[in-house]
Tab-separated table of C-alpha atoms and ligand atoms in Angstrom:
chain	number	residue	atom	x	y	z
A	1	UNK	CA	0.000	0.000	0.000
A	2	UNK	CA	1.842	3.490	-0.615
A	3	UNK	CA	-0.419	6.242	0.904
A	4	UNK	CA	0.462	9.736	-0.520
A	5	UNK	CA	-0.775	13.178	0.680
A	6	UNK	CA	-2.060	16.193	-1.265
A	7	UNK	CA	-1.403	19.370	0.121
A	8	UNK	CA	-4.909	20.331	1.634
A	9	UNK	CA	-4.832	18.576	4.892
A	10	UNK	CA	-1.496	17.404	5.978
A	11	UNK	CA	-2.324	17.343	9.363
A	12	UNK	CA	-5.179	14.578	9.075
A	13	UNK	CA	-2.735	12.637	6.482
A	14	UNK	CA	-0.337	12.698	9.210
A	15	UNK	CA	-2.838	10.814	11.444
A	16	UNK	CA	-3.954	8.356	8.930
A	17	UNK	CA	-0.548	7.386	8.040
A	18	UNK	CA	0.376	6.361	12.366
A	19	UNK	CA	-3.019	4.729	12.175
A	20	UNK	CA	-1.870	2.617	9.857
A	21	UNK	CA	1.536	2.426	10.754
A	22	UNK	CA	2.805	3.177	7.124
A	23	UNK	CA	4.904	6.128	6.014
A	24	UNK	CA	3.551	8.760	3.572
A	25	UNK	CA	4.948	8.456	0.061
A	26	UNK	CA	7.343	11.363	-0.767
A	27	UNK	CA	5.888	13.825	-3.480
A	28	UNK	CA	5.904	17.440	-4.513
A	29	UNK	CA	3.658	19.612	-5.893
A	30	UNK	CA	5.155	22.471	-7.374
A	31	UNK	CA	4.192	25.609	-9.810
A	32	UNK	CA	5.036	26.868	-12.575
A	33	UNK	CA	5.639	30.829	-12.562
A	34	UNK	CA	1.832	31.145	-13.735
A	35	UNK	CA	0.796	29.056	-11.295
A	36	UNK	CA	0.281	25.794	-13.178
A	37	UNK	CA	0.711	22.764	-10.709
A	38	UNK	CA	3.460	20.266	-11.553
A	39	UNK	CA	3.381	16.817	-8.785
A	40	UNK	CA	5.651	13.972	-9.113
A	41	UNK	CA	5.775	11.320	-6.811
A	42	UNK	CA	9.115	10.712	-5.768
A	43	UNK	CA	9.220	6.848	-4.978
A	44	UNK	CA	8.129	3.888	-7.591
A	45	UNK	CA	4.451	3.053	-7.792
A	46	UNK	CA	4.308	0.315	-10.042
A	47	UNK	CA	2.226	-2.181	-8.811
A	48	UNK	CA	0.991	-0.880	-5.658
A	49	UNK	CA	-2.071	-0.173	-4.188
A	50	UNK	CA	-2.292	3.553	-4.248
A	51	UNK	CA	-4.428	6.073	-1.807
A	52	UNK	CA	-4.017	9.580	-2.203
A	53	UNK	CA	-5.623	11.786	0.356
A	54	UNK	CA	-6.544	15.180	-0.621
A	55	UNK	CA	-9.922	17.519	0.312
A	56	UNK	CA	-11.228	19.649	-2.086
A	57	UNK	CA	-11.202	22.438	0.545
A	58	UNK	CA	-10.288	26.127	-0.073
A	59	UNK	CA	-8.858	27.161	-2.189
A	60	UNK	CA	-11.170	24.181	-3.725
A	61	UNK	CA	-10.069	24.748	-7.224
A	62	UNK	CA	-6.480	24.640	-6.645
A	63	UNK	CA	-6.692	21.597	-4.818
A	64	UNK	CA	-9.048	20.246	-7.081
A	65	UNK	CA	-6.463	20.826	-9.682
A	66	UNK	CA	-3.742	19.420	-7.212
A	67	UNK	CA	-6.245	15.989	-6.988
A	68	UNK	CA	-6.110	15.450	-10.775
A	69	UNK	CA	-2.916	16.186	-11.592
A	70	UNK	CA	-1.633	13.509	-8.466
A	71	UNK	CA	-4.382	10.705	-10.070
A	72	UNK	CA	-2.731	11.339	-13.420
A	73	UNK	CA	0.969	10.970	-11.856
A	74	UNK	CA	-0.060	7.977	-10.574
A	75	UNK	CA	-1.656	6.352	-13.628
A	76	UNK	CA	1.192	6.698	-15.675
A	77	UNK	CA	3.795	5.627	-12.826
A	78	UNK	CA	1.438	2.331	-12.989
A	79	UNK	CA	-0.279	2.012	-9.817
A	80	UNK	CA	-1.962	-1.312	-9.698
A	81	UNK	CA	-5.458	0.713	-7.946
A	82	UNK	CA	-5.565	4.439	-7.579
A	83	UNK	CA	-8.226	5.677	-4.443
A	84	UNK	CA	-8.906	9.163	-4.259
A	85	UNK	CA	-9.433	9.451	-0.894
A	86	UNK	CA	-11.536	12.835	-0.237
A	87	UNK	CA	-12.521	13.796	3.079
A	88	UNK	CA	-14.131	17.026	2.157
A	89	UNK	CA	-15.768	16.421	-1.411
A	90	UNK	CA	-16.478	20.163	-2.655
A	91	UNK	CA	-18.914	20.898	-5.133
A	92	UNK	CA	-21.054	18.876	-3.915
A	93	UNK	CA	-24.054	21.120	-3.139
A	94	UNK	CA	-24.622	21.839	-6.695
A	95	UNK	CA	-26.194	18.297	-7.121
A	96	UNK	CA	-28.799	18.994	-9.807
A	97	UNK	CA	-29.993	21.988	-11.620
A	98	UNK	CA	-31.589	24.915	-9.331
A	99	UNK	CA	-32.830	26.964	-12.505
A	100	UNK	CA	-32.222	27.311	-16.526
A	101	UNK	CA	-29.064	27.071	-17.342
A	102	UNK	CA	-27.015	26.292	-14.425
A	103	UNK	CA	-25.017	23.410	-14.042
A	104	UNK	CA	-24.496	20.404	-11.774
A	105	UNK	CA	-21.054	20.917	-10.574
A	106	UNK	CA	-20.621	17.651	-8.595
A	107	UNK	CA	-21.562	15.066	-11.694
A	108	UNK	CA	-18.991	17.411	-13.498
A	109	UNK	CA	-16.184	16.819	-10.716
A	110	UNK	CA	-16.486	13.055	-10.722
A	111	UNK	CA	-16.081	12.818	-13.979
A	112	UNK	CA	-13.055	14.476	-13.956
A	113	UNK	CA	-11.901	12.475	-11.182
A	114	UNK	CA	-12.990	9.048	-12.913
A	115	UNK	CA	-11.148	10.712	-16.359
A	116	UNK	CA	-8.116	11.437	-14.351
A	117	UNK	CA	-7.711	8.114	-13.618
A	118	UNK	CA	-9.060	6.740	-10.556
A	119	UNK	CA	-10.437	3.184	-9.571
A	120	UNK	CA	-12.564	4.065	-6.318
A	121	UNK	CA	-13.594	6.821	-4.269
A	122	UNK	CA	-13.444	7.261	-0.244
A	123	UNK	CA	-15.386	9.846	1.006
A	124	UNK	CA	-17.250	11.173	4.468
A	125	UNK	CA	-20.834	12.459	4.503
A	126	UNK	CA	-21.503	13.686	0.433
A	127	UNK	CA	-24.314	16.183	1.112
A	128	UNK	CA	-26.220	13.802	-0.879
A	129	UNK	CA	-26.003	9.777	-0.624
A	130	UNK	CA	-27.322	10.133	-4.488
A	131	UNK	CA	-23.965	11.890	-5.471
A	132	UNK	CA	-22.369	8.399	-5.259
A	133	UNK	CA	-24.393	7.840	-8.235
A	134	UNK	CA	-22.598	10.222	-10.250
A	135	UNK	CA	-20.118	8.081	-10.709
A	136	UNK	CA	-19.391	4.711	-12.167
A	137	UNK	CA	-16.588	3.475	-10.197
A	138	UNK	CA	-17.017	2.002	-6.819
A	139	UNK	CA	-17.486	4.904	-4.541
A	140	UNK	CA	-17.256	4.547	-0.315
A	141	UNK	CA	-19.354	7.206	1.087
A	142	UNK	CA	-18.450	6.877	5.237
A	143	UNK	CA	-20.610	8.453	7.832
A	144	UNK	CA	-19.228	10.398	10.590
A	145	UNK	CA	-21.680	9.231	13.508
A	146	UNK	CA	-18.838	6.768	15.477
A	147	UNK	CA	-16.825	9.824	15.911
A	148	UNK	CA	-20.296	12.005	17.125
A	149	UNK	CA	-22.062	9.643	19.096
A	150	UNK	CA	-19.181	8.259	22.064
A	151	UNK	CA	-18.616	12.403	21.935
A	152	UNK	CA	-22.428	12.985	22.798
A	153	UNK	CA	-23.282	10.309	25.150
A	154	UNK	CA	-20.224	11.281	27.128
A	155	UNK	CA	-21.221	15.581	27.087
A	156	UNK	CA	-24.799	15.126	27.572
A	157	UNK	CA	-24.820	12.101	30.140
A	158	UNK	CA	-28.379	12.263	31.563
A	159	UNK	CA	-29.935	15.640	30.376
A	160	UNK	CA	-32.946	15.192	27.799
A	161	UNK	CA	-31.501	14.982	23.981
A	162	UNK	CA	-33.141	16.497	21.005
A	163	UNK	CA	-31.610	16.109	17.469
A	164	UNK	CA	-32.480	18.821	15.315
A	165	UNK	CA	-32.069	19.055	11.321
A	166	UNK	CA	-31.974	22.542	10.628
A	167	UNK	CA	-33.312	21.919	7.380
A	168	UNK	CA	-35.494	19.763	5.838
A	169	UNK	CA	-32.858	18.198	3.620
A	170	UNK	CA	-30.950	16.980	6.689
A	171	UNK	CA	-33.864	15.240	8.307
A	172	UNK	CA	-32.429	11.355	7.076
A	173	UNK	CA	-29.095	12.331	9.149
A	174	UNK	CA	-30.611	14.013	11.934
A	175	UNK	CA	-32.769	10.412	12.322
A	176	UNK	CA	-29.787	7.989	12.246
A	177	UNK	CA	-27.897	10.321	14.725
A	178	UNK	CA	-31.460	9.846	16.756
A	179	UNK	CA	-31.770	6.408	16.848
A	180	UNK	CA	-28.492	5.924	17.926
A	181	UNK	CA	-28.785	8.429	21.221
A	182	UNK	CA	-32.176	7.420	21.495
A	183	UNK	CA	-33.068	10.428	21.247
A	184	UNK	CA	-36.047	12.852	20.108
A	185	UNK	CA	-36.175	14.248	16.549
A	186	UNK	CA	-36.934	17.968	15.543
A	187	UNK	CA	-36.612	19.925	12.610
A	188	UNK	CA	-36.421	23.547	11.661
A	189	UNK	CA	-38.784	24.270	8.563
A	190	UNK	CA	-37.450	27.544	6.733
A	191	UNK	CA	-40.302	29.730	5.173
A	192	UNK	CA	-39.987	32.948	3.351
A	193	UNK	CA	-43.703	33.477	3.044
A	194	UNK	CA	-43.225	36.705	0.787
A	195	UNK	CA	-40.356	37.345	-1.396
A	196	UNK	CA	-38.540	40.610	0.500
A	197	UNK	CA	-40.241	39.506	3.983
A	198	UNK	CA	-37.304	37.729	6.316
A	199	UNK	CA	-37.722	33.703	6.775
A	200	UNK	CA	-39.697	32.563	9.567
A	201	UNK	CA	-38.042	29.491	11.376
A	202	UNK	CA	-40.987	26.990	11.665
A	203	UNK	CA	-40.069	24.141	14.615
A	204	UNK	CA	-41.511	20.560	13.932
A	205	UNK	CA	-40.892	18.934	17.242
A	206	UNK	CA	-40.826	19.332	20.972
A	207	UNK	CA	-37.822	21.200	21.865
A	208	UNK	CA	-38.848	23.274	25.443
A	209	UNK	CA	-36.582	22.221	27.681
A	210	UNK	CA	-34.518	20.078	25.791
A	211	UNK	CA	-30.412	20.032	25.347
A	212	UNK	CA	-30.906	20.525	21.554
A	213	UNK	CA	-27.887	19.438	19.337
A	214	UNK	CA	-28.208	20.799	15.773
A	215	UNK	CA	-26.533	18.231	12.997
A	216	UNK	CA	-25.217	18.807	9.766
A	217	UNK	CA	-23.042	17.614	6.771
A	218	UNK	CA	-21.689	21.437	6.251
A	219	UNK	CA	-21.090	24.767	7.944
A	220	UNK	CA	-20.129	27.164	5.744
A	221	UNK	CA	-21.095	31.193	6.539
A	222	UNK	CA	-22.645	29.504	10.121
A	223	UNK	CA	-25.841	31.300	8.795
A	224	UNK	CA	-27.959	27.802	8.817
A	225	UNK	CA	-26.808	27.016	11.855
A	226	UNK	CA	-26.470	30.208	14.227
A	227	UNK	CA	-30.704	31.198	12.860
A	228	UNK	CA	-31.764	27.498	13.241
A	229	UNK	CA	-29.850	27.989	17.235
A	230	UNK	CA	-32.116	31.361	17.630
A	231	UNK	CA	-35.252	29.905	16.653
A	232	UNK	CA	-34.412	26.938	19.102
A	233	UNK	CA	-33.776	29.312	21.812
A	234	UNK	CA	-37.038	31.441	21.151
A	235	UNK	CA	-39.043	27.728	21.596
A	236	UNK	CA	-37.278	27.361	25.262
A	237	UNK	CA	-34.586	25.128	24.013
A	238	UNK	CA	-32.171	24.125	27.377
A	239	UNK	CA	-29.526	24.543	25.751
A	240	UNK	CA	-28.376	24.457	21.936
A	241	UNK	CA	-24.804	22.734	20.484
A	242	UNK	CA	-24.098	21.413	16.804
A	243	UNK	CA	-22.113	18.559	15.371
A	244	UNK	CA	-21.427	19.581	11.935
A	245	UNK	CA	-19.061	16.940	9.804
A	246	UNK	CA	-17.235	19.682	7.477
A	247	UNK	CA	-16.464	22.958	9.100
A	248	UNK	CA	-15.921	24.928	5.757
A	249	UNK	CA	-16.576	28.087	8.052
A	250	UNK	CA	-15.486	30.901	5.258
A	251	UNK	CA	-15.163	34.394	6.074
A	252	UNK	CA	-16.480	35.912	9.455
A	253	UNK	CA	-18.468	32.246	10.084
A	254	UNK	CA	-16.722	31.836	13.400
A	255	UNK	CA	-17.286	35.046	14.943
A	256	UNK	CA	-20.344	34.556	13.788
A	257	UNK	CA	-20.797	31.621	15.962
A	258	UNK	CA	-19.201	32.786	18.574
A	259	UNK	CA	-22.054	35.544	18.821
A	260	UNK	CA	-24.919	33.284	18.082
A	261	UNK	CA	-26.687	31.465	21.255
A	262	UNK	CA	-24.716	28.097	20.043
A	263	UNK	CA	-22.507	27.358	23.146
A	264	UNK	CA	-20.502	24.906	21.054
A	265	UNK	CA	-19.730	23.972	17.686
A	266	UNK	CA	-18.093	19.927	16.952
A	267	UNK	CA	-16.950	19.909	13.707
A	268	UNK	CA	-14.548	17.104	12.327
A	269	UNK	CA	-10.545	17.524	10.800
A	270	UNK	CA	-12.191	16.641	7.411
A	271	UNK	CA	-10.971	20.140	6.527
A	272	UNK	CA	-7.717	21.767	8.180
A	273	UNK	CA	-8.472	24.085	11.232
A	274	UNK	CA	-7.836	27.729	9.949
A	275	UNK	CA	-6.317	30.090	12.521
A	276	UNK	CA	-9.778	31.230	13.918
A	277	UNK	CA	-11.024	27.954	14.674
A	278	UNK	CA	-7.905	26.662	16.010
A	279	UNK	CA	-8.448	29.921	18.544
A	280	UNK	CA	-12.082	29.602	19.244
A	281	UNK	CA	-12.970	28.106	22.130
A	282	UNK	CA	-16.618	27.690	20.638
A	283	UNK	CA	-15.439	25.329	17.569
A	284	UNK	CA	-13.819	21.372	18.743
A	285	UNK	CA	-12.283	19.375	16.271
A	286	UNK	CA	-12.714	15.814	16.127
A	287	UNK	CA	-10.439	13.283	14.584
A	288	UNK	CA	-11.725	11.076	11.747
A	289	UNK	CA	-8.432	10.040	11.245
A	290	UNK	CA	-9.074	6.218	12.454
A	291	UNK	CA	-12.385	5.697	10.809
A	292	UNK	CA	-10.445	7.101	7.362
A	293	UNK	CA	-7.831	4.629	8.094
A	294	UNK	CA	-9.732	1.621	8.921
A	295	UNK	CA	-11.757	1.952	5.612
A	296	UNK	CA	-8.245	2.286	4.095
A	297	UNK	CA	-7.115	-0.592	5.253
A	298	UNK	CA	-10.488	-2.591	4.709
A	299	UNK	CA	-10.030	-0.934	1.349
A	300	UNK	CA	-6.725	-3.078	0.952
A	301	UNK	CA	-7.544	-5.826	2.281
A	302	UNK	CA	-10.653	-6.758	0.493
A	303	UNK	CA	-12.827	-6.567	3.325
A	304	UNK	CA	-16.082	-5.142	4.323
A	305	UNK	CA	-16.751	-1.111	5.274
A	306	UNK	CA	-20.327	-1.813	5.524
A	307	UNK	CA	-19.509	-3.810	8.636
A	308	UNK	CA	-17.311	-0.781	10.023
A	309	UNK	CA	-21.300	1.219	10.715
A	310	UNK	CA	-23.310	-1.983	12.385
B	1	R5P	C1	-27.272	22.858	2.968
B	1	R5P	O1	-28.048	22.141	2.368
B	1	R5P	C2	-26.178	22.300	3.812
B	1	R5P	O2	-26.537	21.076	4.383
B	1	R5P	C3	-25.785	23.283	4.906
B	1	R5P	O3	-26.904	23.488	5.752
B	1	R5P	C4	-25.332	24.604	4.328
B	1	R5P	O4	-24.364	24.401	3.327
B	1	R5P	C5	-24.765	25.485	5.409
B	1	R5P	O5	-24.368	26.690	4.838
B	1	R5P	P1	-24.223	28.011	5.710
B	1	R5P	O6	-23.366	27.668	6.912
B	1	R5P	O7	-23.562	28.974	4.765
B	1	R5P	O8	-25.590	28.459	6.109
């Protein structure tokens, strides 16, 4: 097995690679004077079973470019399998067409990933399960509940649990998360009932006095999230925390939690820790580091990932 790292997330590489107990493969990724990237893999390939690790995170088109340009490397150095293992899959909430003549960005990027060269993809929590059916290799799409759950039961021993969605599209998550806590289910309904008049924040569920923990696959500006917390507040929520698997948290997002009634944000290493959220004491990373190893290493050995989630 050679496992090689891109340059988005050498931190959770790192980890993966003592998991496993193998070393990362040396390679470079250089540029050109305009920019272009150039990557060569400095140690022989031929023949092996090859992972390379790399999230499509900001800047997402760079290291987009950066997770091409490595599957291509590999092909032609004749790597027996090529995974593109991609704990952050960007693009992937432009999943079908939201008006005339837009596109659907994530059918677009696996097919550039497949054309690049690779034989499977490893992934955590697409923000659709259907996105898996953009492509037609064998794609591994992991959830990140093991990590959230021991986290949970151990926070929010004895105090009454809701899991809330805070949007319809995240109700299927919210439930699994649910069942495992045993644990009620809420969800925040978004309505803009005129065009120009602000949403209204409809709760389906009982949240009064409930320790309410928001889920979801992505934060991004934190706006989802820090209304969803307000309108859980305003319907006597106990208290109000989120588990979010990709913190993407652009621009101001973390202040922007920090001011919000959220008292914590969890958020997974899918995507490095930029400078404010390694300083916040609102935002927690948690490693996925061993589940993304294990279903490396069930990868290479043949064996079951299903199994890894029962
Ligand atoms: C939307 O469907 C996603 O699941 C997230 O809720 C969304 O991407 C979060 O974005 P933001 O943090 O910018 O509100």
């Amino acid at each position: 097995m050679k496992l090689i790292s891109g340059n988005s997330n050498n931190p959770l590489s790192e980890e993966i690679s003592s998991y496993l107990n193998v070393p990362l493969t040396q390679a470079s990724c250089k540029r050109f004077s305009d920019n272009e990237i150039f990557v060569e893999i400095m140690e022989n390939v031929r023949g092996h079973d090859c992972f390379f690790i790399q999230s499509t995170s900001y800047p997402a088109n760079d290291h987009m470019m950066e997770l091409l340009i490595a599957i291509d490397a590999l092909k032609r150095g004749s790597a027996r399998r090529i995974t593109a293992v991609i704990p952050y899959f960007g693009y992937a909430r432009q999943d079908r067409k939201t008006g005339g003549r837009t596109p659907i960005s994530a059918k677009l990027v696996a097919d550039l990933i497949t054309a690049a060269g690779a034989d499977r993809v490893l992934t955590l929590e697409l923000h659709a399960g259907q996105i898996q059916g953009f492509f037609d290799i064998p794609v591994d799409n992991l959830v990140a509940w093991p990590v959230f759950v021991p986290h949970i039961k151990e926070e929010f021993e004895g105090k009454p649990l809701c899991i809330v969605s805070p949007d319809v599209g995240g109700v299927v998550r919210a439930r699994a998360l649910a069942k495992r806590l045993d644990a009620d289910l809420a969800i925040i309904d978004k309505r803009r009932e005129k065009a120009g008049v602000s949403e209204v924040m409809h709760v389906i569920g009982e949240v009064e006095g409930k320790a309410c923990i928001l889920v979801d696959d992505i934060v991004d500006s934190g706006g989802t999230l820090c209304n969803a917390a307000a309108a859980l507040k305003q319907h006597g929520a106990l208290s109000t925390h989120a588990y979010v698997v990709h913190g993407v948290l652009s621009g101001k997002a973390v202040e922007k939690v920090e001011k919000s009634p959220l008292e914590k944000l969890v958020i997974t290493d899918s995507i490095v820790a930029t400078e404010a959220v390694a300083n916040s004491s609102h935002v927690q990373q948690l490693s996925i580091s061993n589940l993304m190893g294990e279903a490396i290493l069930r990868t290479a050995e043949e064996r079951s990932i299903s199994a890894l989630f029962k």
